[in-house]
PDB file of C-alpha atoms in Angstrom:
ATOM      1  CA  MET V1043     -17.634  -4.323  10.281  1.00 57.00           C
ATOM      2  CA  ASP V1044     -18.031  -3.480  13.961  1.00 61.00           C
ATOM      3  CA  ILE V1045     -15.057  -4.999  15.658  1.00 78.00           C
ATOM      4  CA  THR V1046     -13.125  -3.968  18.794  1.00 84.00           C
ATOM      5  CA  MET V1047      -9.535  -3.201  17.802  1.00 90.00           C
ATOM      6  CA  ARG V1048      -6.515  -1.936  19.762  1.00 92.00           C
ATOM      7  CA  LEU V1049      -4.109  -0.872  17.033  1.00 95.00           C
ATOM      8  CA  ALA V1050      -4.153   2.836  17.668  1.00 94.00           C
ATOM      9  CA  GLN V1051      -4.324   2.442  21.499  1.00 91.00           C
ATOM     10  CA  GLN V1052      -6.824   5.320  21.367  1.00 95.00           C
ATOM     11  CA  PRO V1053     -10.533   4.515  21.864  1.00 95.00           C
ATOM     12  CA  GLU V1054     -11.993   6.816  19.205  1.00 97.00           C
ATOM     13  CA  ALA V1055      -9.374   5.891  16.569  1.00 97.00           C
ATOM     14  CA  ASP V1056      -9.731   2.164  17.346  1.00 96.00           C
ATOM     15  CA  GLU V1057     -13.494   2.421  17.113  1.00 96.00           C
ATOM     16  CA  LEU V1058     -13.195   3.807  13.586  1.00 97.00           C
ATOM     17  CA  LEU V1059     -10.780   1.075  12.563  1.00 97.00           C
ATOM     18  CA  GLY V1060     -13.214  -1.551  13.785  1.00 95.00           C
ATOM     19  CA  ARG V1061     -16.163  -0.262  11.775  1.00 95.00           C
ATOM     20  CA  SER V1062     -14.556   1.210   8.720  1.00 97.00           C
ATOM     21  CA  PRO V1063     -12.813  -0.993   6.096  1.00 97.00           C
ATOM     22  CA  LEU V1064     -11.285   2.091   4.452  1.00 98.00           C
ATOM     23  CA  ALA V1065      -9.939   3.372   7.765  1.00 98.00           C
ATOM     24  CA  ALA V1066      -8.229  -0.021   8.412  1.00 97.00           C
ATOM     25  CA  LEU V1067      -6.782   0.003   4.915  1.00 98.00           C
ATOM     26  CA  VAL V1068      -5.468   3.548   5.225  1.00 98.00           C
ATOM     27  CA  GLY V1069      -4.042   2.785   8.624  1.00 98.00           C
ATOM     28  CA  MET V1070      -2.116  -0.101   7.082  1.00 98.00           C
ATOM     29  CA  LEU V1071      -0.879   2.144   4.319  1.00 98.00           C
ATOM     30  CA  LEU V1072       0.428   4.682   6.920  1.00 98.00           C
ATOM     31  CA  ASP V1073       2.183   1.943   8.898  1.00 96.00           C
ATOM     32  CA  GLN V1074       5.717   2.588   7.833  1.00 95.00           C
ATOM     33  CA  GLN V1075       8.594   4.603   9.384  1.00 94.00           C
ATOM     34  CA  VAL V1076       6.435   5.602  12.322  1.00 95.00           C
ATOM     35  CA  PRO V1077       5.175   3.784  15.476  1.00 93.00           C
ATOM     36  CA  MET V1078       2.126   1.637  14.726  1.00 92.00           C
ATOM     37  CA  GLU V1079      -0.108   3.587  17.114  1.00 94.00           C
ATOM     38  CA  TRP V1080       0.728   6.783  15.206  1.00 96.00           C
ATOM     39  CA  ALA V1081      -0.058   5.167  11.878  1.00 97.00           C
ATOM     40  CA  PHE V1082      -3.390   3.600  12.870  1.00 97.00           C
ATOM     41  CA  SER V1083      -4.661   6.720  14.591  1.00 97.00           C
ATOM     42  CA  GLY V1084      -4.148   8.536  11.279  1.00 98.00           C
ATOM     43  CA  PRO V1085      -7.482   7.574   9.697  1.00 98.00           C
ATOM     44  CA  TYR V1086      -9.385   9.061  12.698  1.00 98.00           C
ATOM     45  CA  THR V1087      -7.403  12.277  12.482  1.00 98.00           C
ATOM     46  CA  ILE V1088      -7.997  12.613   8.741  1.00 98.00           C
ATOM     47  CA  ALA V1089     -11.742  11.953   9.118  1.00 98.00           C
ATOM     48  CA  ARG V1090     -12.049  14.484  11.945  1.00 98.00           C
ATOM     49  CA  ARG V1091     -10.188  17.161  10.036  1.00 98.00           C
ATOM     50  CA  MET V1092     -12.402  16.539   7.025  1.00 98.00           C
ATOM     51  CA  GLY V1093     -15.458  17.099   9.261  1.00 98.00           C
ATOM     52  CA  ALA V1094     -16.687  13.529   8.928  1.00 98.00           C
ATOM     53  CA  ASP V1095     -17.121  10.474  11.144  1.00 97.00           C
ATOM     54  CA  ASP V1096     -15.604   8.152   8.539  1.00 98.00           C
ATOM     55  CA  LEU V1097     -13.326   8.271   5.534  1.00 98.00           C
ATOM     56  CA  ASP V1098     -14.792   8.641   2.069  1.00 98.00           C
ATOM     57  CA  ALA V1099     -12.728   7.363  -0.825  1.00 98.00           C
ATOM     58  CA  HIS V1100     -14.599   9.526  -3.352  1.00 98.00           C
ATOM     59  CA  ALA V1101     -14.069  12.695  -1.289  1.00 98.00           C
ATOM     60  CA  ILE V1102     -10.425  12.017  -0.601  1.00 98.00           C
ATOM     61  CA  ALA V1103      -9.643  11.108  -4.227  1.00 98.00           C
ATOM     62  CA  ALA V1104     -11.353  14.316  -5.395  1.00 98.00           C
ATOM     63  CA  ALA V1105      -9.647  16.600  -2.856  1.00 98.00           C
ATOM     64  CA  ASP V1106      -7.170  19.231  -3.973  1.00 98.00           C
ATOM     65  CA  PRO V1107      -3.762  17.597  -3.468  1.00 98.00           C
ATOM     66  CA  GLU V1108      -2.207  20.645  -1.857  1.00 98.00           C
ATOM     67  CA  ALA V1109      -5.121  21.123   0.508  1.00 98.00           C
ATOM     68  CA  PHE V1110      -5.132  17.453   1.448  1.00 98.00           C
ATOM     69  CA  ALA V1111      -1.389  17.497   2.097  1.00 98.00           C
ATOM     70  CA  ALA V1112      -1.852  20.555   4.274  1.00 98.00           C
ATOM     71  CA  LEU V1113      -4.632  18.749   6.190  1.00 98.00           C
ATOM     72  CA  LEU V1114      -2.222  15.860   6.965  1.00 98.00           C
ATOM     73  CA  SER V1115       0.538  18.248   7.849  1.00 98.00           C
ATOM     74  CA  GLU V1116      -1.432  20.173  10.532  1.00 97.00           C
ATOM     75  CA  LYS V1117       0.079  19.644  13.939  1.00 96.00           C
ATOM     76  CA  PRO V1118       0.105  16.982  15.188  1.00 95.00           C
ATOM     77  CA  ALA V1119       0.955  15.636  11.761  1.00 97.00           C
ATOM     78  CA  VAL V1120      -0.700  12.427  10.631  1.00 98.00           C
ATOM     79  CA  HIS V1121       2.715  11.011   9.627  1.00 98.00           C
ATOM     80  CA  ARG V1122       6.429  11.796   9.757  1.00 97.00           C
ATOM     81  CA  TYR V1123       6.175  12.430   6.037  1.00 98.00           C
ATOM     82  CA  PRO V1124       2.702  13.957   5.659  1.00 98.00           C
ATOM     83  CA  GLY V1125       3.190  15.273   2.145  1.00 98.00           C
ATOM     84  CA  SER V1126       4.252  12.023   0.521  1.00 98.00           C
ATOM     85  CA  MET V1127       1.758  10.010   2.564  1.00 98.00           C
ATOM     86  CA  ALA V1128      -1.046  12.367   1.564  1.00 98.00           C
ATOM     87  CA  LYS V1129      -0.250  11.588  -2.038  1.00 98.00           C
ATOM     88  CA  ARG V1130      -0.264   7.842  -1.348  1.00 98.00           C
ATOM     89  CA  VAL V1131      -3.585   7.946   0.455  1.00 98.00           C
ATOM     90  CA  GLN V1132      -5.096   9.890  -2.472  1.00 98.00           C
ATOM     91  CA  GLN V1133      -3.661   7.372  -4.943  1.00 98.00           C
ATOM     92  CA  LEU V1134      -5.113   4.484  -2.885  1.00 98.00           C
ATOM     93  CA  CYS V1135      -8.550   6.136  -2.771  1.00 98.00           C
ATOM     94  CA  ALA V1136      -8.481   6.939  -6.495  1.00 98.00           C
ATOM     95  CA  TYR V1137      -7.746   3.273  -7.210  1.00 98.00           C
ATOM     96  CA  LEU V1138     -10.614   2.186  -4.961  1.00 98.00           C
ATOM     97  CA  VAL V1139     -12.993   4.605  -6.777  1.00 98.00           C
ATOM     98  CA  GLU V1140     -11.885   3.257 -10.178  1.00 98.00           C
ATOM     99  CA  HIS V1141     -11.845  -0.436  -9.344  1.00 98.00           C
ATOM    100  CA  TYR V1142     -14.280  -0.869  -6.455  1.00 98.00           C
ATOM    101  CA  ASP V1143     -16.562   2.182  -6.683  1.00 98.00           C
ATOM    102  CA  GLY V1144     -14.941   3.578  -3.546  1.00 98.00           C
ATOM    103  CA  ASP V1145     -15.907   0.494  -1.454  1.00 98.00           C
ATOM    104  CA  ALA V1146     -12.844  -0.813   0.373  1.00 98.00           C
ATOM    105  CA  GLU V1147     -14.665  -3.831   1.665  1.00 98.00           C
ATOM    106  CA  ALA V1148     -15.358  -4.994  -1.848  1.00 98.00           C
ATOM    107  CA  ILE V1149     -11.679  -5.986  -2.019  1.00 98.00           C
ATOM    108  CA  TRP V1150     -12.410  -8.946   0.187  1.00 98.00           C
ATOM    109  CA  ARG V1151     -16.147  -9.334   0.105  1.00 97.00           C
ATOM    110  CA  GLY V1152     -16.972 -12.798  -1.378  1.00 94.00           C
ATOM    111  CA  VAL V1153     -13.322 -13.503  -2.325  1.00 97.00           C
ATOM    112  CA  GLY V1154     -12.804 -17.259  -2.792  1.00 96.00           C
ATOM    113  CA  THR V1155      -9.238 -17.866  -1.702  1.00 98.00           C
ATOM    114  CA  GLY V1156      -6.428 -16.372   0.328  1.00 98.00           C
ATOM    115  CA  GLN V1157      -4.200 -16.200  -2.795  1.00 98.00           C
ATOM    116  CA  GLU V1158      -6.871 -14.244  -4.651  1.00 98.00           C
ATOM    117  CA  LEU V1159      -7.216 -11.840  -1.811  1.00 98.00           C
ATOM    118  CA  LEU V1160      -3.457 -11.436  -1.576  1.00 98.00           C
ATOM    119  CA  LYS V1161      -3.370 -10.694  -5.317  1.00 98.00           C
ATOM    120  CA  ARG V1162      -5.979  -7.934  -4.888  1.00 98.00           C
ATOM    121  CA  LEU V1163      -4.125  -6.389  -1.936  1.00 98.00           C
ATOM    122  CA  ARG V1164      -0.813  -6.444  -3.844  1.00 98.00           C
ATOM    123  CA  GLU V1165      -2.412  -4.508  -6.628  1.00 98.00           C
ATOM    124  CA  LEU V1166      -3.267  -1.573  -4.317  1.00 98.00           C
ATOM    125  CA  PRO V1167      -1.056   1.510  -4.580  1.00 98.00           C
ATOM    126  CA  GLY V1168       1.425   1.537  -1.747  1.00 97.00           C
ATOM    127  CA  PHE V1169       1.008  -2.176  -0.882  1.00 98.00           C
ATOM    128  CA  GLY V1170       3.938  -4.416  -1.545  1.00 96.00           C
ATOM    129  CA  GLU V1171       4.185  -8.106  -0.748  1.00 97.00           C
ATOM    130  CA  GLN V1172       4.911  -7.674   2.949  1.00 97.00           C
ATOM    131  CA  LYS V1173       2.227  -5.044   3.602  1.00 98.00           C
ATOM    132  CA  ALA V1174      -0.336  -7.076   1.661  1.00 98.00           C
ATOM    133  CA  GLN V1175       0.440 -10.204   3.678  1.00 98.00           C
ATOM    134  CA  ILE V1176       0.250  -8.298   6.988  1.00 98.00           C
ATOM    135  CA  PHE V1177      -3.130  -6.826   6.079  1.00 98.00           C
ATOM    136  CA  LEU V1178      -4.346 -10.207   4.941  1.00 98.00           C
ATOM    137  CA  ALA V1179      -3.363 -11.578   8.313  1.00 98.00           C
ATOM    138  CA  LEU V1180      -5.108  -8.695  10.058  1.00 97.00           C
ATOM    139  CA  LEU V1181      -8.288  -9.401   8.125  1.00 97.00           C
ATOM    140  CA  GLY V1182      -8.191 -13.043   9.094  1.00 97.00           C
ATOM    141  CA  LYS V1183      -7.138 -12.699  12.698  1.00 96.00           C
ATOM    142  CA  GLN V1184      -9.127  -9.641  13.744  1.00 94.00           C
ATOM    143  CA  LEU V1185     -11.867  -8.917  11.209  1.00 94.00           C
ATOM    144  CA  GLY V1186     -13.138 -12.402  10.490  1.00 94.00           C
ATOM    145  CA  VAL V1187     -12.301 -12.372   6.775  1.00 97.00           C
ATOM    146  CA  ARG V1188     -11.022 -15.975   6.238  1.00 97.00           C
ATOM    147  CA  PRO V1189     -11.203 -17.275   2.730  1.00 98.00           C
ATOM    148  CA  LYS V1190      -9.729 -20.739   2.050  1.00 98.00           C
ATOM    149  CA  GLY V1191      -5.891 -20.776   2.555  1.00 98.00           C
ATOM    150  CA  TRP V1192      -5.735 -17.298   4.116  1.00 98.00           C
ATOM    151  CA  ARG V1193      -3.123 -18.227   6.723  1.00 98.00           C
ATOM    152  CA  GLU V1194      -0.842 -19.759   4.058  1.00 98.00           C
ATOM    153  CA  ALA V1195      -1.280 -16.763   1.761  1.00 98.00           C
ATOM    154  CA  ALA V1196      -0.312 -14.424   4.676  1.00 98.00           C
ATOM    155  CA  GLY V1197       3.030 -16.214   4.924  1.00 98.00           C
ATOM    156  CA  GLY V1198       4.930 -15.800   8.218  1.00 96.00           C
ATOM    157  CA  TYR V1199       2.267 -13.387   9.456  1.00 97.00           C
ATOM    158  CA  GLY V1200      -0.577 -15.973   9.182  1.00 97.00           C
ATOM    159  CA  PRO V1201       0.141 -18.466  11.992  1.00 96.00           C
ATOM    160  CA  ALA V1202      -1.706 -18.165  15.265  1.00 94.00           C
ATOM    161  CA  ASN V1203       0.118 -17.188  18.478  1.00 89.00           C
ATOM    162  CA  VAL V1204       2.878 -15.220  16.840  1.00 92.00           C
ATOM    163  CA  TYR V1205       3.636 -11.571  17.445  1.00 93.00           C
ATOM    164  CA  ARG V1206       5.157 -10.259  14.287  1.00 90.00           C
ATOM    165  CA  SER V1207       2.931  -7.501  12.997  1.00 93.00           C
ATOM    166  CA  ALA V1208      -0.056  -5.264  13.435  1.00 93.00           C
ATOM    167  CA  ALA V1209      -2.226  -8.338  12.767  1.00 95.00           C
ATOM    168  CA  ASP V1210      -1.264  -9.643  16.213  1.00 94.00           C
ATOM    169  CA  ILE V1211      -1.904  -6.572  18.333  1.00 93.00           C
ATOM    170  CA  THR V1212      -4.862  -6.756  20.637  1.00 90.00           C
ATOM    171  CA  GLY V1213      -3.672  -4.580  23.465  1.00 83.00           C
ATOM    172  CA  PRO V1214      -0.588  -3.078  25.143  1.00 84.00           C
ATOM    173  CA  GLU V1215       0.957  -6.500  26.020  1.00 88.00           C
ATOM    174  CA  SER V1216       0.841  -7.825  22.452  1.00 89.00           C
ATOM    175  CA  LEU V1217       1.977  -4.422  21.124  1.00 85.00           C
ATOM    176  CA  ALA V1218       5.087  -4.705  23.307  1.00 90.00           C
ATOM    177  CA  LYS V1219       5.747  -8.230  21.997  1.00 92.00           C
ATOM    178  CA  VAL V1220       5.364  -7.128  18.381  1.00 90.00           C
ATOM    179  CA  ARG V1221       7.718  -4.164  19.025  1.00 86.00           C
ATOM    180  CA  ALA V1222      10.262  -6.523  20.607  1.00 90.00           C
ATOM    181  CA  HIS V1223      10.137  -8.825  17.565  1.00 86.00           C
ATOM    182  CA  LYS V1224      10.679  -5.860  15.210  1.00 81.00           C
ATOM    183  CA  GLN V1225      13.694  -4.782  17.245  1.00 85.00           C
ATOM    184  CA  GLU V1226      15.115  -8.296  17.121  1.00 88.00           C
ATOM    185  CA  MET V1227      14.710  -8.357  13.358  1.00 82.00           C
ATOM    186  CA  LYS V1228      16.434  -4.974  13.015  1.00 81.00           C
ATOM    187  CA  ALA V1229      19.312  -6.147  15.261  1.00 89.00           C
ATOM    188  CA  ALA V1230      19.730  -9.346  13.268  1.00 87.00           C
ATOM    189  CA  ALA V1231      19.715  -7.469   9.950  1.00 87.00           C
ATOM    190  CA  LYS V1232      22.354  -5.002  11.301  1.00 86.00           C
ATOM    191  CA  ALA V1233      24.530  -7.873  12.555  1.00 87.00           C
ATOM    192  CA  SER V1234      24.252  -9.646   9.226  1.00 84.00           C
ATOM    193  CA  LYS V1235      25.231  -6.485   7.308  1.00 84.00           C
ATOM    194  CA  THR V1236      28.211  -5.952   9.591  1.00 86.00           C
ATOM    195  CA  ALA V1237      29.349  -9.574   9.109  1.00 81.00           C
ATOM    196  CA  ASN V1238      29.048  -9.362   5.362  1.00 80.00           C
ATOM    197  CA  THR V1239      31.005  -6.093   5.322  1.00 77.00           C
ATOM    198  CA  ALA V1240      33.777  -7.668   7.379  1.00 71.00           C
ATOM    199  CA  LYS V1241      33.798 -10.720   5.171  1.00 73.00           C
ATOM    200  CA  THR V1242      34.074  -8.613   1.998  1.00 71.00           C
ATOM    201  CA  ALA V1243      36.901  -6.596   3.503  1.00 65.00           C
ATOM    202  CA  THR V1244      38.787  -9.799   4.426  1.00 66.00           C
ATOM    203  CA  ALA V1245      38.336 -11.248   0.948  1.00 64.00           C
ATOM    204  CA  GLU V1246      39.638  -8.033  -0.688  1.00 66.00           C
ATOM    205  CA  GLN V1247      42.754  -7.810   1.506  1.00 62.00           C
ATOM    206  CA  PRO V1248      44.957 -10.432  -0.242  1.00 56.00           C
ATOM    207  CA  ALA V1249      44.203  -8.913  -3.617  1.00 52.00           C
ATOM    208  CA  LYS V1250      45.377  -5.502  -2.405  1.00 51.00           C
ATOM    209  CA  THR V1251      48.506  -7.039  -0.915  1.00 50.00           C
ATOM    210  CA  ARG V1252      49.399  -8.815  -4.159  1.00 45.00           C
ATOM    211  CA  LYS V1253      48.855  -5.657  -6.107  1.00 50.00           C
ATOM    212  CA  GLY V1254      51.281  -3.850  -3.861  1.00 45.00           C
TER     213      GLY V1254
END
């Protein structure tokens, strides 16, 4: 890999994401409950604090858990929850060491179909269905990993010309569009929850009246 990426919106961090499969994978793992730029700059910060120019799954998996958590907790912290995310990063790297000899790219190297790749991604610690689909879309859209049926396997994140996830970010403009989409989804979910609460309260009112 040697791809130009714009997920971290920071040249050095984006350069690492473009050439390091493990960095891209760890960035995706960190992408929750923090701004995307913060999450995807995390791999560069971790590598730098470990005195390396790339992440090493073997070294991270073998690191002392408390020391590794402290490394992620140094200011500025790698994540809003550096302790728990340090544990997840180590779990991910330990899995890669056990199943792929520490080679993150082996997850998708030579894979035949999008469904098979999705299955492999779902098996990774910290990767649920949604995160696996987003990363699959990222691989296809930005990293040239396009096994048969990859767009379909990526679900709603697979189509071209949509701005729904990290897979669609190529610069500040697309980042703003993705952020707007996420805000719309949150607003819709909040409105739906409010409507359901009101509906439940209305349905329960006659029962309470009769009881009285």
